PDB file of C-alpha atoms in Angstrom:
ATOM      1  CA  UNK F  18     -10.639 -16.731  -4.006  1.00 58.00           C
ATOM      2  CA  UNK F  19     -11.350 -12.993  -3.676  1.00 70.00           C
ATOM      3  CA  UNK F  20      -9.849 -12.968  -0.171  1.00 78.00           C
ATOM      4  CA  UNK F  21      -6.608 -14.393  -1.522  1.00 74.00           C
ATOM      5  CA  UNK F  22      -6.570 -11.974  -4.465  1.00 78.00           C
ATOM      6  CA  UNK F  23      -7.273  -9.007  -2.178  1.00 85.00           C
ATOM      7  CA  UNK F  24      -4.332 -10.018   0.014  1.00 85.00           C
ATOM      8  CA  UNK F  25      -2.150 -10.438  -3.077  1.00 80.00           C
ATOM      9  CA  UNK F  26      -3.091  -6.981  -4.367  1.00 85.00           C
ATOM     10  CA  UNK F  27      -2.439  -5.398  -0.981  1.00 89.00           C
ATOM     11  CA  UNK F  28       1.013  -7.001  -0.834  1.00 86.00           C
ATOM     12  CA  UNK F  29       1.845  -5.843  -4.367  1.00 85.00           C
ATOM     13  CA  UNK F  30       0.622  -2.327  -3.613  1.00 90.00           C
ATOM     14  CA  UNK F  31       2.700  -2.212  -0.431  1.00 90.00           C
ATOM     15  CA  UNK F  32       5.858  -3.384  -2.248  1.00 88.00           C
ATOM     16  CA  UNK F  33       5.556  -1.266  -5.396  1.00 88.00           C
ATOM     17  CA  UNK F  34       4.406   2.221  -6.279  1.00 91.00           C
ATOM     18  CA  UNK F  35       1.668   1.226  -8.711  1.00 91.00           C
ATOM     19  CA  UNK F  36       0.849   4.316 -10.802  1.00 92.00           C
ATOM     20  CA  UNK F  37      -2.891   3.655 -10.864  1.00 93.00           C
ATOM     21  CA  UNK F  38      -2.998   3.721  -7.042  1.00 95.00           C
ATOM     22  CA  UNK F  39      -1.380   7.167  -6.893  1.00 96.00           C
ATOM     23  CA  UNK F  40      -4.094   9.681  -6.019  1.00 96.00           C
ATOM     24  CA  UNK F  41      -4.989  12.132  -8.784  1.00 96.00           C
ATOM     25  CA  UNK F  42      -7.593  13.894  -6.647  1.00 96.00           C
ATOM     26  CA  UNK F  43      -6.418  14.732  -3.117  1.00 97.00           C
ATOM     27  CA  UNK F  44      -7.775  13.486   0.148  1.00 98.00           C
ATOM     28  CA  UNK F  45      -8.574  16.049   2.841  1.00 97.00           C
ATOM     29  CA  UNK F  46      -7.146  16.322   6.322  1.00 97.00           C
ATOM     30  CA  UNK F  47      -8.641  18.891   8.673  1.00 96.00           C
ATOM     31  CA  UNK F  48      -6.245  20.170  11.313  1.00 96.00           C
ATOM     32  CA  UNK F  49      -7.129  21.922  14.559  1.00 95.00           C
ATOM     33  CA  UNK F  50      -5.215  24.458  16.624  1.00 94.00           C
ATOM     34  CA  UNK F  51      -4.727  21.965  19.463  1.00 95.00           C
ATOM     35  CA  UNK F  52      -3.191  18.955  17.663  1.00 95.00           C
ATOM     36  CA  UNK F  53       0.336  18.505  16.357  1.00 94.00           C
ATOM     37  CA  UNK F  54       0.353  14.994  14.835  1.00 96.00           C
ATOM     38  CA  UNK F  55      -2.253  13.400  12.550  1.00 97.00           C
ATOM     39  CA  UNK F  56      -2.627   9.912  11.103  1.00 96.00           C
ATOM     40  CA  UNK F  57      -2.798   9.728   7.331  1.00 96.00           C
ATOM     41  CA  UNK F  58      -5.529   7.130   7.780  1.00 94.00           C
ATOM     42  CA  UNK F  59      -7.695   9.984   9.135  1.00 94.00           C
ATOM     43  CA  UNK F  60      -7.874  11.650   5.717  1.00 96.00           C
ATOM     44  CA  UNK F  61     -11.133  11.595   3.774  1.00 96.00           C
ATOM     45  CA  UNK F  62     -11.309  11.108   0.018  1.00 97.00           C
ATOM     46  CA  UNK F  63     -14.351  11.875  -2.163  1.00 96.00           C
ATOM     47  CA  UNK F  64     -14.193   8.364  -3.680  1.00 96.00           C
ATOM     48  CA  UNK F  65     -13.722   6.676  -0.302  1.00 95.00           C
ATOM     49  CA  UNK F  66     -10.080   5.735  -0.938  1.00 96.00           C
ATOM     50  CA  UNK F  67      -7.903   5.112   2.102  1.00 96.00           C
ATOM     51  CA  UNK F  68      -4.223   5.688   2.767  1.00 96.00           C
ATOM     52  CA  UNK F  69      -1.802   2.836   2.097  1.00 96.00           C
ATOM     53  CA  UNK F  70       1.656   4.420   1.907  1.00 95.00           C
ATOM     54  CA  UNK F  71       3.934   7.284   0.929  1.00 95.00           C
ATOM     55  CA  UNK F  72       2.439  10.713   1.087  1.00 96.00           C
ATOM     56  CA  UNK F  73       4.030  12.659  -1.796  1.00 95.00           C
ATOM     57  CA  UNK F  74       2.275  16.047  -1.809  1.00 96.00           C
ATOM     58  CA  UNK F  75       0.397  18.299   0.594  1.00 97.00           C
ATOM     59  CA  UNK F  76      -1.101  21.696  -0.172  1.00 97.00           C
ATOM     60  CA  UNK F  77      -3.268  24.226   1.632  1.00 95.00           C
ATOM     61  CA  UNK F  78      -4.949  27.478   0.678  1.00 89.00           C
ATOM     62  CA  UNK F  79      -1.819  29.253   1.933  1.00 89.00           C
ATOM     63  CA  UNK F  80       0.665  26.930   0.211  1.00 92.00           C
ATOM     64  CA  UNK F  81      -1.084  26.070  -3.050  1.00 93.00           C
ATOM     65  CA  UNK F  82       2.176  25.011  -4.720  1.00 92.00           C
ATOM     66  CA  UNK F  83       2.721  22.499  -1.928  1.00 93.00           C
ATOM     67  CA  UNK F  84       4.778  22.213   1.188  1.00 95.00           C
ATOM     68  CA  UNK F  85       8.313  20.910   1.291  1.00 94.00           C
ATOM     69  CA  UNK F  86       7.722  17.699   3.209  1.00 95.00           C
ATOM     70  CA  UNK F  87      10.249  17.296   5.997  1.00 95.00           C
ATOM     71  CA  UNK F  88      11.402  13.671   6.344  1.00 93.00           C
ATOM     72  CA  UNK F  89      11.264  13.557  10.129  1.00 94.00           C
ATOM     73  CA  UNK F  90       9.028  14.833  12.910  1.00 93.00           C
ATOM     74  CA  UNK F  91      12.223  15.623  14.841  1.00 94.00           C
ATOM     75  CA  UNK F  92      12.790  18.631  12.577  1.00 94.00           C
ATOM     76  CA  UNK F  93       9.530  20.168  13.806  1.00 95.00           C
ATOM     77  CA  UNK F  94      10.300  19.110  17.377  1.00 94.00           C
ATOM     78  CA  UNK F  95      13.433  21.257  17.155  1.00 94.00           C
ATOM     79  CA  UNK F  96      11.340  24.274  16.068  1.00 93.00           C
ATOM     80  CA  UNK F  97       8.786  23.915  18.852  1.00 94.00           C
ATOM     81  CA  UNK F  98       9.754  21.381  21.537  1.00 95.00           C
ATOM     82  CA  UNK F  99       6.573  21.981  23.561  1.00 94.00           C
ATOM     83  CA  UNK F 100       4.292  21.922  20.487  1.00 93.00           C
ATOM     84  CA  UNK F 101       2.403  24.995  21.610  1.00 93.00           C
ATOM     85  CA  UNK F 102       3.222  27.540  18.866  1.00 95.00           C
ATOM     86  CA  UNK F 103       0.001  28.586  17.141  1.00 95.00           C
ATOM     87  CA  UNK F 104      -0.659  30.521  13.976  1.00 93.00           C
ATOM     88  CA  UNK F 105      -3.281  31.355  11.400  1.00 93.00           C
ATOM     89  CA  UNK F 106      -1.829  28.850   8.929  1.00 94.00           C
ATOM     90  CA  UNK F 107       0.526  25.889   8.867  1.00 96.00           C
ATOM     91  CA  UNK F 108       4.018  26.777   7.665  1.00 95.00           C
ATOM     92  CA  UNK F 109       5.866  23.441   7.800  1.00 96.00           C
ATOM     93  CA  UNK F 110       4.900  19.780   7.587  1.00 97.00           C
ATOM     94  CA  UNK F 111       6.807  16.605   8.362  1.00 97.00           C
ATOM     95  CA  UNK F 112       5.759  13.189   7.110  1.00 96.00           C
ATOM     96  CA  UNK F 113       7.106  10.160   8.926  1.00 95.00           C
ATOM     97  CA  UNK F 114       5.663   6.722   8.351  1.00 92.00           C
ATOM     98  CA  UNK F 115       1.889   7.102   8.303  1.00 94.00           C
ATOM     99  CA  UNK F 116       1.815  10.334  10.294  1.00 95.00           C
ATOM    100  CA  UNK F 117       1.882  14.038   9.511  1.00 96.00           C
ATOM    101  CA  UNK F 118       3.178  16.616  11.975  1.00 96.00           C
ATOM    102  CA  UNK F 119       2.462  20.337  11.520  1.00 97.00           C
ATOM    103  CA  UNK F 120       4.019  23.614  12.676  1.00 96.00           C
ATOM    104  CA  UNK F 121       2.624  25.842  13.975  1.00 96.00           C
ATOM    105  CA  UNK F 122      -0.652  24.512  15.347  1.00 96.00           C
ATOM    106  CA  UNK F 123      -3.451  25.891  13.169  1.00 96.00           C
ATOM    107  CA  UNK F 124      -6.989  25.098  12.107  1.00 95.00           C
ATOM    108  CA  UNK F 125      -6.715  24.437   8.401  1.00 95.00           C
ATOM    109  CA  UNK F 126      -7.808  22.090   5.627  1.00 96.00           C
ATOM    110  CA  UNK F 127      -4.964  20.261   3.898  1.00 97.00           C
ATOM    111  CA  UNK F 128      -5.102  18.549   0.507  1.00 97.00           C
ATOM    112  CA  UNK F 129      -3.099  15.323   0.723  1.00 98.00           C
ATOM    113  CA  UNK F 130      -1.865  13.051  -2.078  1.00 97.00           C
ATOM    114  CA  UNK F 131      -0.593   9.525  -1.393  1.00 97.00           C
ATOM    115  CA  UNK F 132      -0.694   5.964  -2.668  1.00 97.00           C
ATOM    116  CA  UNK F 133      -4.081   4.554  -1.800  1.00 97.00           C
ATOM    117  CA  UNK F 134      -5.115   1.101  -0.719  1.00 95.00           C
ATOM    118  CA  UNK F 135      -6.516  -1.042  -3.575  1.00 94.00           C
ATOM    119  CA  UNK F 136     -10.287  -1.416  -3.531  1.00 93.00           C
ATOM    120  CA  UNK F 137     -11.199  -4.904  -2.315  1.00 92.00           C
ATOM    121  CA  UNK F 138     -12.783  -7.308  -4.746  1.00 88.00           C
ATOM    122  CA  UNK F 139     -16.073  -8.686  -3.438  1.00 88.00           C
ATOM    123  CA  UNK F 140     -17.816 -10.372  -6.360  1.00 83.00           C
ATOM    124  CA  UNK F 141     -16.213 -13.088  -8.489  1.00 74.00           C
ATOM    125  CA  UNK F 142     -16.559 -10.797 -11.522  1.00 79.00           C
ATOM    126  CA  UNK F 143     -14.605  -7.937  -9.860  1.00 81.00           C
ATOM    127  CA  UNK F 144     -11.177  -7.200 -11.292  1.00 81.00           C
ATOM    128  CA  UNK F 145      -8.021  -6.323  -9.324  1.00 82.00           C
ATOM    129  CA  UNK F 146      -7.695  -2.605  -8.638  1.00 86.00           C
ATOM    130  CA  UNK F 147      -4.360  -1.008  -9.427  1.00 84.00           C
ATOM    131  CA  UNK F 148      -3.108  -3.231 -12.235  1.00 80.00           C
ATOM    132  CA  UNK F 149      -4.195  -2.747 -15.864  1.00 77.00           C
ATOM    133  CA  UNK F 150      -6.262  -5.705 -17.074  1.00 76.00           C
ATOM    134  CA  UNK F 151      -3.763  -6.968 -19.698  1.00 73.00           C
ATOM    135  CA  UNK F 152      -1.286  -7.614 -16.847  1.00 71.00           C
ATOM    136  CA  UNK F 153      -3.565  -9.439 -14.409  1.00 70.00           C
ATOM    137  CA  UNK F 154      -2.286 -12.912 -15.307  1.00 65.00           C
ATOM    138  CA  UNK F 155       1.323 -11.748 -15.516  1.00 62.00           C
ATOM    139  CA  UNK F 156       1.378  -9.869 -12.239  1.00 61.00           C
ATOM    140  CA  UNK F 157      -1.042 -11.884 -10.143  1.00 59.00           C
ATOM    141  CA  UNK F 158       1.009 -14.994 -10.611  1.00 61.00           C
ATOM    142  CA  UNK F 159      -1.150 -18.036  -9.994  1.00 68.00           C
ATOM    143  CA  UNK F 160       0.467 -20.145  -7.320  1.00 72.00           C
ATOM    144  CA  UNK F 161      -0.121 -22.894  -4.850  1.00 77.00           C
ATOM    145  CA  UNK F 162       1.501 -22.556  -1.445  1.00 75.00           C
ATOM    146  CA  UNK F 163       2.244 -25.664   0.561  1.00 84.00           C
ATOM    147  CA  UNK F 164       4.001 -26.391   3.803  1.00 86.00           C
ATOM    148  CA  UNK F 165       6.878 -28.825   3.435  1.00 90.00           C
ATOM    149  CA  UNK F 166       5.299 -30.903   6.187  1.00 90.00           C
ATOM    150  CA  UNK F 167       2.153 -31.293   4.042  1.00 89.00           C
ATOM    151  CA  UNK F 168       4.325 -33.272   1.623  1.00 91.00           C
ATOM    152  CA  UNK F 169       6.145 -35.253   4.294  1.00 92.00           C
ATOM    153  CA  UNK F 170       9.284 -33.132   4.055  1.00 92.00           C
ATOM    154  CA  UNK F 171      11.102 -30.943   6.599  1.00 93.00           C
ATOM    155  CA  UNK F 172      11.895 -27.949   4.399  1.00 91.00           C
ATOM    156  CA  UNK F 173      15.613 -28.393   5.105  1.00 94.00           C
ATOM    157  CA  UNK F 174      16.346 -30.846   2.293  1.00 93.00           C
ATOM    158  CA  UNK F 175      19.229 -30.027  -0.010  1.00 94.00           C
ATOM    159  CA  UNK F 176      18.633 -29.062  -3.634  1.00 94.00           C
ATOM    160  CA  UNK F 177      20.237 -32.334  -4.685  1.00 95.00           C
ATOM    161  CA  UNK F 178      17.912 -34.354  -2.441  1.00 94.00           C
ATOM    162  CA  UNK F 179      14.833 -32.540  -3.794  1.00 94.00           C
ATOM    163  CA  UNK F 180      15.948 -33.006  -7.398  1.00 94.00           C
ATOM    164  CA  UNK F 181      16.414 -36.731  -6.772  1.00 96.00           C
ATOM    165  CA  UNK F 182      12.988 -37.179  -5.100  1.00 95.00           C
ATOM    166  CA  UNK F 183      10.874 -38.689  -7.902  1.00 95.00           C
ATOM    167  CA  UNK F 184       7.762 -39.100  -5.723  1.00 94.00           C
ATOM    168  CA  UNK F 185       7.870 -35.417  -4.683  1.00 94.00           C
ATOM    169  CA  UNK F 186       8.235 -34.292  -8.308  1.00 94.00           C
ATOM    170  CA  UNK F 187       5.237 -36.400  -9.367  1.00 94.00           C
ATOM    171  CA  UNK F 188       3.117 -35.050  -6.506  1.00 92.00           C
ATOM    172  CA  UNK F 189       4.047 -31.435  -7.292  1.00 91.00           C
ATOM    173  CA  UNK F 190       3.358 -31.916 -11.004  1.00 91.00           C
ATOM    174  CA  UNK F 191      -0.086 -33.360 -10.259  1.00 90.00           C
ATOM    175  CA  UNK F 192      -0.836 -30.418  -7.934  1.00 89.00           C
ATOM    176  CA  UNK F 193       0.385 -27.910 -10.554  1.00 85.00           C
ATOM    177  CA  UNK F 194      -1.882 -29.370 -13.257  1.00 86.00           C
ATOM    178  CA  UNK F 195      -4.921 -29.535 -10.953  1.00 85.00           C
ATOM    179  CA  UNK F 196      -4.353 -25.977  -9.714  1.00 82.00           C
ATOM    180  CA  UNK F 197      -3.967 -24.678 -13.272  1.00 79.00           C
ATOM    181  CA  UNK F 198      -7.284 -26.233 -14.217  1.00 77.00           C
ATOM    182  CA  UNK F 199      -9.027 -24.831 -11.108  1.00 75.00           C
ATOM    183  CA  UNK F 200      -7.618 -21.361 -11.872  1.00 71.00           C
ATOM    184  CA  UNK F 201      -8.963 -21.505 -15.402  1.00 68.00           C
ATOM    185  CA  UNK F 202      -5.523 -21.375 -17.001  1.00 69.00           C
ATOM    186  CA  UNK F 203      -6.328 -24.014 -19.592  1.00 71.00           C
ATOM    187  CA  UNK F 204      -3.773 -26.666 -20.531  1.00 76.00           C
ATOM    188  CA  UNK F 205      -0.774 -26.093 -18.262  1.00 76.00           C
ATOM    189  CA  UNK F 206       0.926 -29.386 -19.292  1.00 74.00           C
TER     190      UNK F 206
END
């Protein structure tokens, strides 16, 4: 069950910007004077959090208010096509996908804020990370997934044909009730 819930949480976190997964304390990315592009997954966070998506702020000792994050690495490519300009500090940063590009090349420590990956649940008593507890049952919608072929159907039936299929309705209702009981949802009748 925890594997399924972990996958569900990861999908929700990837689709939505869940406020509780937005870093409050930055991760750190150490740059060197010989590299131009860095993976956001290479950041380190004091609580062990890892990058999931959307970097929204980067600071350094030089730019404590934060860099303006360029939306494309191409912008920095235009500044330095050979990627060999060096300096004592980074002046510009581009974020594209899960990568950061810097200009000029410099050895520096960056503070990076992003949406982190939810912490996996391991024990049955663990609760989903990223969603406040009162919303667990509303957001983590209990469901049963079936292949149409498991029920002797093709998946191409019309709505009218499905609505008229009494045997299918009875089978689905029995599955729904059994699943509700197994999920601890009480009387789902």
